[in-house]
mmCIF file of C-alpha atoms in Angstrom:
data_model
loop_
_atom_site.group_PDB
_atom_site.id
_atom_site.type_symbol
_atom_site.label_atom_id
_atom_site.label_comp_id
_atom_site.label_asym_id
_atom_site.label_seq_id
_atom_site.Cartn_x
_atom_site.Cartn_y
_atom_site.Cartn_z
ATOM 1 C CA UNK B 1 10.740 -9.254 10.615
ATOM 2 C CA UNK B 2 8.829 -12.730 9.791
ATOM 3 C CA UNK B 3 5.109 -12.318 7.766
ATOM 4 C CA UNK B 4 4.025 -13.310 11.568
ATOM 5 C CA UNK B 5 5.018 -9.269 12.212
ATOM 6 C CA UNK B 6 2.803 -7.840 9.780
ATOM 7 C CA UNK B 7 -1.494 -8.753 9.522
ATOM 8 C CA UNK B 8 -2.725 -10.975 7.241
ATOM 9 C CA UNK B 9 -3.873 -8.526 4.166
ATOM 10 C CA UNK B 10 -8.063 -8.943 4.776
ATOM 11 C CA UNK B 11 -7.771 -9.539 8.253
ATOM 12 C CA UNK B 12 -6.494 -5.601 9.348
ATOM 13 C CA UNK B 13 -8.402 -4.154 12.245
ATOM 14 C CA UNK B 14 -10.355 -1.138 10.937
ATOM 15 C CA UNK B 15 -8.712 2.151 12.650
ATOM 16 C CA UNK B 16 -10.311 5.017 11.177
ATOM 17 C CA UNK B 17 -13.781 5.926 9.243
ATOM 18 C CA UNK B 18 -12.596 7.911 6.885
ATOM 19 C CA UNK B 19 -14.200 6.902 3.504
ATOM 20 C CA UNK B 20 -12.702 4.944 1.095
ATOM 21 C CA UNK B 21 -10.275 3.415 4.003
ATOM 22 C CA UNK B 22 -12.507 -0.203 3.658
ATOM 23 C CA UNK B 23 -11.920 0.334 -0.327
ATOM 24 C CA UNK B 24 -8.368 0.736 -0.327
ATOM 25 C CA UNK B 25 -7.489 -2.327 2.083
ATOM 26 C CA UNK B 26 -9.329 -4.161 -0.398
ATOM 27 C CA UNK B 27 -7.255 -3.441 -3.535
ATOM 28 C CA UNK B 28 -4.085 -2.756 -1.448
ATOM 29 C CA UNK B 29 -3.117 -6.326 -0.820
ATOM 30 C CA UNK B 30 -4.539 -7.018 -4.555
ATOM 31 C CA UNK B 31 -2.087 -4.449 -6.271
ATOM 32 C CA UNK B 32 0.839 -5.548 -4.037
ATOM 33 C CA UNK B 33 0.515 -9.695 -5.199
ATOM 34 C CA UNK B 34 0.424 -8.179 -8.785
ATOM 35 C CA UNK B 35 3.375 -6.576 -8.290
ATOM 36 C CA UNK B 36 5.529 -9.317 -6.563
ATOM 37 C CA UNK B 37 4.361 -12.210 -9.088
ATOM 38 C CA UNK B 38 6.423 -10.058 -11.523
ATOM 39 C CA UNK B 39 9.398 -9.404 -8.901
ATOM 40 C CA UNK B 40 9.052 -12.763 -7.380
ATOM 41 C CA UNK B 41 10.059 -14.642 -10.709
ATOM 42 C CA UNK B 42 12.991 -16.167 -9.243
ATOM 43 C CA UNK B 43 13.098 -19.346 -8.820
ATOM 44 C CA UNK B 44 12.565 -20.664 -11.893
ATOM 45 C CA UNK B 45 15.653 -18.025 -12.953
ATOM 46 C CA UNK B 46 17.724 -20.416 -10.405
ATOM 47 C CA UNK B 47 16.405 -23.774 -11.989
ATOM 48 C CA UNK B 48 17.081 -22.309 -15.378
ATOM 49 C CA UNK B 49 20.493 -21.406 -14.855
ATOM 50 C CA UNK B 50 21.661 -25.154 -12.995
ATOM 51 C CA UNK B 51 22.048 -27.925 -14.549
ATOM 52 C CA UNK B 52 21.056 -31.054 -13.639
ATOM 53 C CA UNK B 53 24.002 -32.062 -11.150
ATOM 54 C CA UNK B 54 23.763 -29.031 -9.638
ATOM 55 C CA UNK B 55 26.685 -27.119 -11.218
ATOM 56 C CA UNK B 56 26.023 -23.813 -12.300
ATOM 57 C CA UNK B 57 25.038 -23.327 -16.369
ATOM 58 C CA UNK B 58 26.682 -19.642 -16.765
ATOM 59 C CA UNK B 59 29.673 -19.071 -18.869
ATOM 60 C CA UNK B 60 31.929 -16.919 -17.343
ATOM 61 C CA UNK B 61 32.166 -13.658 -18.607
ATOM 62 C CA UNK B 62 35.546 -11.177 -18.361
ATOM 63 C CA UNK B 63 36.189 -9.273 -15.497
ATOM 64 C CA UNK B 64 34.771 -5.719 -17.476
ATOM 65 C CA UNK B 65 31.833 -7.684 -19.383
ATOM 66 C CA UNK B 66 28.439 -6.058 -18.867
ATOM 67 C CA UNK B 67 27.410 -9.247 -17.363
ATOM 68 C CA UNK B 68 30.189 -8.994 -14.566
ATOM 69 C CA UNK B 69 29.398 -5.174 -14.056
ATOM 70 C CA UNK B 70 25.470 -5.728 -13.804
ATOM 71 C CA UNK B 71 25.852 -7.959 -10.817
ATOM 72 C CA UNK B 72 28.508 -6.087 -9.286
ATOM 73 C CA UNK B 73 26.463 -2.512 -9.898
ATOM 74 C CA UNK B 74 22.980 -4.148 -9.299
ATOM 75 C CA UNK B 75 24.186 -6.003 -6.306
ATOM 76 C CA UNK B 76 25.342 -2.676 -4.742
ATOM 77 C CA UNK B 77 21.736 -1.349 -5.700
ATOM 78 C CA UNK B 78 20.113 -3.729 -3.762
ATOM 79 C CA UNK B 79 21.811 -3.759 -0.839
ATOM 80 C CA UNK B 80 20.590 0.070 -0.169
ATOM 81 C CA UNK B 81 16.533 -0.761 -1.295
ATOM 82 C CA UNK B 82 17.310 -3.812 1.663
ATOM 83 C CA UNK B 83 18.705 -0.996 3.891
ATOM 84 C CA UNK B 84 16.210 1.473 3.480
ATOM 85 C CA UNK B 85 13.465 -1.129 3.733
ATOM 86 C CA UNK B 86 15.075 -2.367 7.723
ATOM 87 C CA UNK B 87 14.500 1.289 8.086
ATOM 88 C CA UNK B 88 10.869 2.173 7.732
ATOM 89 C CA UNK B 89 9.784 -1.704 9.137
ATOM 90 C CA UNK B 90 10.991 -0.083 12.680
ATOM 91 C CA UNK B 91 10.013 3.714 12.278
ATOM 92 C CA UNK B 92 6.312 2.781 11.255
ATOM 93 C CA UNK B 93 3.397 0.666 12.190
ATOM 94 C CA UNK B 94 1.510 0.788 8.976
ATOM 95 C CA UNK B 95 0.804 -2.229 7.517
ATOM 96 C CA UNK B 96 0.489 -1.417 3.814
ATOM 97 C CA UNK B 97 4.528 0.063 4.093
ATOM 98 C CA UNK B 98 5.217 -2.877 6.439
ATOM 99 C CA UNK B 99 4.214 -4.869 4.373
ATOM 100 C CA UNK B 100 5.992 -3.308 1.327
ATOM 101 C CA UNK B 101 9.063 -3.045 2.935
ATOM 102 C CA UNK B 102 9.150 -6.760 3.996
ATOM 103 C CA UNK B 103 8.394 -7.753 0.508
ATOM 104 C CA UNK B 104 11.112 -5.188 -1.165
ATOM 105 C CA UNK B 105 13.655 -7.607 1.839
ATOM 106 C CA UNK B 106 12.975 -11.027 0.539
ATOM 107 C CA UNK B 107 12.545 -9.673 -2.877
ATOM 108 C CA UNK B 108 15.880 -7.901 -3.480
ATOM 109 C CA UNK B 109 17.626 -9.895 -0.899
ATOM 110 C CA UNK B 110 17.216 -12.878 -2.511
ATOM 111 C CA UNK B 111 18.696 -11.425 -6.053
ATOM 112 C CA UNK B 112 21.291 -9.947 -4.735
ATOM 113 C CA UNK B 113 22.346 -13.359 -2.963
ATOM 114 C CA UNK B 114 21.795 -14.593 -7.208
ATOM 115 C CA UNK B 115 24.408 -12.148 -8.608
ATOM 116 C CA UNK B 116 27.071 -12.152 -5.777
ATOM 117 C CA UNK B 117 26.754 -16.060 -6.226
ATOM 118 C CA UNK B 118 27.458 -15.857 -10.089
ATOM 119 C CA UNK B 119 30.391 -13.750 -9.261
ATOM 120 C CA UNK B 120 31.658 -16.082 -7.352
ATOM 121 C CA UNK B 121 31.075 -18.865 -9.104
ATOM 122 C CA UNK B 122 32.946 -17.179 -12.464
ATOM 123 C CA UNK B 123 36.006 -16.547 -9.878
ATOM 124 C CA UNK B 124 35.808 -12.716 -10.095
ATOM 125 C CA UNK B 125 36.551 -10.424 -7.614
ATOM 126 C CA UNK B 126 33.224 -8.815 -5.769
ATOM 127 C CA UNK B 127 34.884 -5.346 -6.036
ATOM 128 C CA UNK B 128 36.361 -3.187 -9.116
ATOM 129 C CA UNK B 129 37.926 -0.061 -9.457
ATOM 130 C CA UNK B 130 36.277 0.738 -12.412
ATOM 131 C CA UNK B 131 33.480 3.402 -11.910
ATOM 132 C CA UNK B 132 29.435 2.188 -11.382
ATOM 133 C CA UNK B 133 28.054 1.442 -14.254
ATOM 134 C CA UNK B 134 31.272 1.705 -16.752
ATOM 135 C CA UNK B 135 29.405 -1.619 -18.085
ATOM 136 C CA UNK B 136 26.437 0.534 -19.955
ATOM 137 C CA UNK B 137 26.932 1.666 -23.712
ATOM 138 C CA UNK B 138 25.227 4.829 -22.817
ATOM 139 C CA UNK B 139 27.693 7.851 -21.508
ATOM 140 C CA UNK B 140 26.619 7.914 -17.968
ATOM 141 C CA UNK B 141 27.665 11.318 -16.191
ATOM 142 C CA UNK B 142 26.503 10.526 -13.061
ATOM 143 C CA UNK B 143 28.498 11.595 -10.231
ATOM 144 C CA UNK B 144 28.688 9.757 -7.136
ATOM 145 C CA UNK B 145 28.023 11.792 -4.340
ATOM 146 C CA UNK B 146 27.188 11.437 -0.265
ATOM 147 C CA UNK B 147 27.252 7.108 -0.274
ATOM 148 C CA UNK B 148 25.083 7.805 -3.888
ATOM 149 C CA UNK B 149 26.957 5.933 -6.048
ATOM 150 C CA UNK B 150 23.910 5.511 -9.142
ATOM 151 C CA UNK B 151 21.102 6.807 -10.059
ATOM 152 C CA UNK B 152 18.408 6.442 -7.710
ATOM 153 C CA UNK B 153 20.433 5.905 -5.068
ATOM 154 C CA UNK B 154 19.600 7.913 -1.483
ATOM 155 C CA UNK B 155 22.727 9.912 -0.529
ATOM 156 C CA UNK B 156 24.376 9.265 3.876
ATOM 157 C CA UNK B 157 21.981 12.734 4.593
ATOM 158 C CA UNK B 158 18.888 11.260 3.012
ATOM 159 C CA UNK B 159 19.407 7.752 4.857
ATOM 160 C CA UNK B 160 20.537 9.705 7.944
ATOM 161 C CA UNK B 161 17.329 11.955 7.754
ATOM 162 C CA UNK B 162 14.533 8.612 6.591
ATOM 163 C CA UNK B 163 16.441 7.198 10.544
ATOM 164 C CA UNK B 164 15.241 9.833 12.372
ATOM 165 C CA UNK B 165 11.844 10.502 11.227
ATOM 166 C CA UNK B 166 8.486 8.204 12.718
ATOM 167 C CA UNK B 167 4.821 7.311 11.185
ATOM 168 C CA UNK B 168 3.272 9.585 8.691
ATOM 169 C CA UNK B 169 6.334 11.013 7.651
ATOM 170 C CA UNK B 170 9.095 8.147 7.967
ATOM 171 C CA UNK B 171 6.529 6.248 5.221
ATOM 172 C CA UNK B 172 6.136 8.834 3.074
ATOM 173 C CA UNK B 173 9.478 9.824 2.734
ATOM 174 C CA UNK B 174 10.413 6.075 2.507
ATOM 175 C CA UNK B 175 8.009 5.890 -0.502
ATOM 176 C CA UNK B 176 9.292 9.055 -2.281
ATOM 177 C CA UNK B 177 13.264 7.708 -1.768
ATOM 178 C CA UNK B 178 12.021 4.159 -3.253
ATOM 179 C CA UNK B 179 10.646 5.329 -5.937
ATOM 180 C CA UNK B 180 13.607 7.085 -7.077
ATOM 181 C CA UNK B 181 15.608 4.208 -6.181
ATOM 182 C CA UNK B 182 13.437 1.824 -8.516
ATOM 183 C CA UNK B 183 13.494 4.510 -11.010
ATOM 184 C CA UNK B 184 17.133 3.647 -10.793
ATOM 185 C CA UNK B 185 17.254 0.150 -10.799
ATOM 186 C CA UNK B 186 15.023 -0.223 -13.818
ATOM 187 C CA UNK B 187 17.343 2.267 -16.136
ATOM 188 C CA UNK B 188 19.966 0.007 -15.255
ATOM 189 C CA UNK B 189 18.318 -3.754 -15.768
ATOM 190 C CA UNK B 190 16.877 -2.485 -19.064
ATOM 191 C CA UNK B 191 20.480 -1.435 -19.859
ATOM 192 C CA UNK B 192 22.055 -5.003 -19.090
ATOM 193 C CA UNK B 193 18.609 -6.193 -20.705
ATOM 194 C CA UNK B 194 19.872 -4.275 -24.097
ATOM 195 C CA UNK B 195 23.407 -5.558 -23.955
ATOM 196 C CA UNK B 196 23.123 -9.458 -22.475
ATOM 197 C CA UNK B 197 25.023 -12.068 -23.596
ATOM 198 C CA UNK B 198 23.909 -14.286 -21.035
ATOM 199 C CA UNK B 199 20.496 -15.221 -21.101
ATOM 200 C CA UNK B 200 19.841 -16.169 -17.462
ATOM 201 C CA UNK B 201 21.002 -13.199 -16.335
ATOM 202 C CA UNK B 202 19.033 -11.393 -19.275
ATOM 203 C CA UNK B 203 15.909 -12.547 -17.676
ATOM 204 C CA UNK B 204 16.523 -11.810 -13.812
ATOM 205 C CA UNK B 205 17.228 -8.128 -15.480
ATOM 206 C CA UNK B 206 13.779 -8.228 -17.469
ATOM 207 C CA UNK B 207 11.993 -9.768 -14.264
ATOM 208 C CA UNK B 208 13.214 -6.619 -12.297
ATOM 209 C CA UNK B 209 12.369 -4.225 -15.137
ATOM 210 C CA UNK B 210 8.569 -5.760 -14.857
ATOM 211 C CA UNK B 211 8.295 -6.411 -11.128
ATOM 212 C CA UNK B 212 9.852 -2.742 -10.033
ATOM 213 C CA UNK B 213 7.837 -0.424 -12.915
ATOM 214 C CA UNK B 214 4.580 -2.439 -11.637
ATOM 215 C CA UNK B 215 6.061 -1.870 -7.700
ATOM 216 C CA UNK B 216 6.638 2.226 -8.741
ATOM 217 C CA UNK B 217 3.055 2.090 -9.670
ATOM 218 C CA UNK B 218 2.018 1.152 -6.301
ATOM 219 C CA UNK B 219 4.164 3.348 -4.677
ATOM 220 C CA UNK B 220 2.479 6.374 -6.537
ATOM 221 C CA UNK B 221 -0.833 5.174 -5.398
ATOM 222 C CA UNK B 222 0.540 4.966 -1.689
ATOM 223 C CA UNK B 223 1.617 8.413 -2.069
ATOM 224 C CA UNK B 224 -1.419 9.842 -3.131
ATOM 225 C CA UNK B 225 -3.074 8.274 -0.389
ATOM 226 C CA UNK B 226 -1.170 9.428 2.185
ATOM 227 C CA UNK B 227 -1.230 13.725 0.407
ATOM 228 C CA UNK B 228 2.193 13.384 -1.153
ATOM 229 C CA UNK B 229 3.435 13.836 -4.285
ATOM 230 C CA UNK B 230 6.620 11.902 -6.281
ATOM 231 C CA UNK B 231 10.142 12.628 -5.844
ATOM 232 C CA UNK B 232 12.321 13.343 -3.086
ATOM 233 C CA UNK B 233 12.346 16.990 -1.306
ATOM 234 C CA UNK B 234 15.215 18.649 -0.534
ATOM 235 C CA UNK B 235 17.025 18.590 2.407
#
């Protein structure tokens, strides 16, 4: 999808009379810029970390450091919040989740192109056989289950289910899986965020603590408007 896809926030064709709709378009595109300037905090992340020829400015960490797990683990997170995302852009036509979900693309797409390149760039393998999040101080008993490999993360059924549901109901139960999934992803950037040793890394983790607890704050609001409550009912 290109930003040619979605409207230009402002510019939506009204489509219903139901009050408050004029209200909420209003603040919609409003509350969503306020989110991504926090999430969006990337490329200065990229100048900080490069030096001036161009070479990258990261010490490289061992193989079972928590800065080597964090971009492995985080990495993996992304990839599914990019994959549910492609998802709802083709099961709805709503802008405001459109919209979102294009956002949520570039956003996490973009980071997770950040920490594969680190890992690369330290020479270390993209894969480990130690478990997710082995990294964290904290005694994690998380157990992977269904593709779910962290917290947060949507289980094969749940993605299997969000792929056959359209409209009303593919958005809202995109917004109740992503908000489970950022609940996720900020537990474990704060984590890394507690432990860093590396401070460019330190601050792409504190950027994603800030831009996804402002994003799950949105995505409450969304719910509400649309009759639905948090969290993820069961299959």
């Amino acid at each position: 999808m290109t930003p040619a896809d979605a409207a230009a926030p402002g510019e939506t064709e009204e489509t219903d009379g139901a009050p408050g709709t004029a209200r909420r378009r209003l603040w919609w595109p409003a509350a969503l810029a306020a989110a991504l300037a926090l999430a969006l905090g990337v490329p200065a992340l990229v100048a900080s970390g490069t030096s001036a020829s161009g070479s990258s400015a990261l010490t490289a960490p061992a193989d079972d450091s928590p800065e080597a797990g964090f971009a492995r683990d985080m990495a993996t997170h992304h990839q599914q919040a990019v994959d549910l995302s492609f998802i709802v852009r083709d099961r709805t036509a709503d802008e405001p989740v459109r919209t979102l979900a294009f956002d949520i693309i570039n956003t996490q797409a973009n980071q997770r192109g950040m920490m594969m390149g680190w890992i690369d760039q330290w020479g270390l393998s993209q894969h480990t056989p130690a478990k997710p999040m082995a990294w964290m101080r904290m005694n994690h008993a998380y157990e992977a289950h269904d593709g779910s490999l962290m917290p947060g993360m949507a289980t094969n059924a749940q993605l299997a289910r969000l792929r056959s549901l359209s409209g009303r109901e593919a958005e809202v139960y995109y917004l109740q899986l992503m908000l489970e999934h950022h609940k996720g992803g900020v537990e474990m950037a704060q984590g890394y965020v507690d432990l860093a040793k590396n401070e460019t890394e330190k601050r792409l983790a504190q950027s994603m603590v800030n831009g996804q607890t402002s994003e799950m704050g949105l995505i409450t609001d969304m719910l509400k408007e649309r009759g639905a409550a948090p969290g993820v009912p069961a299959s």
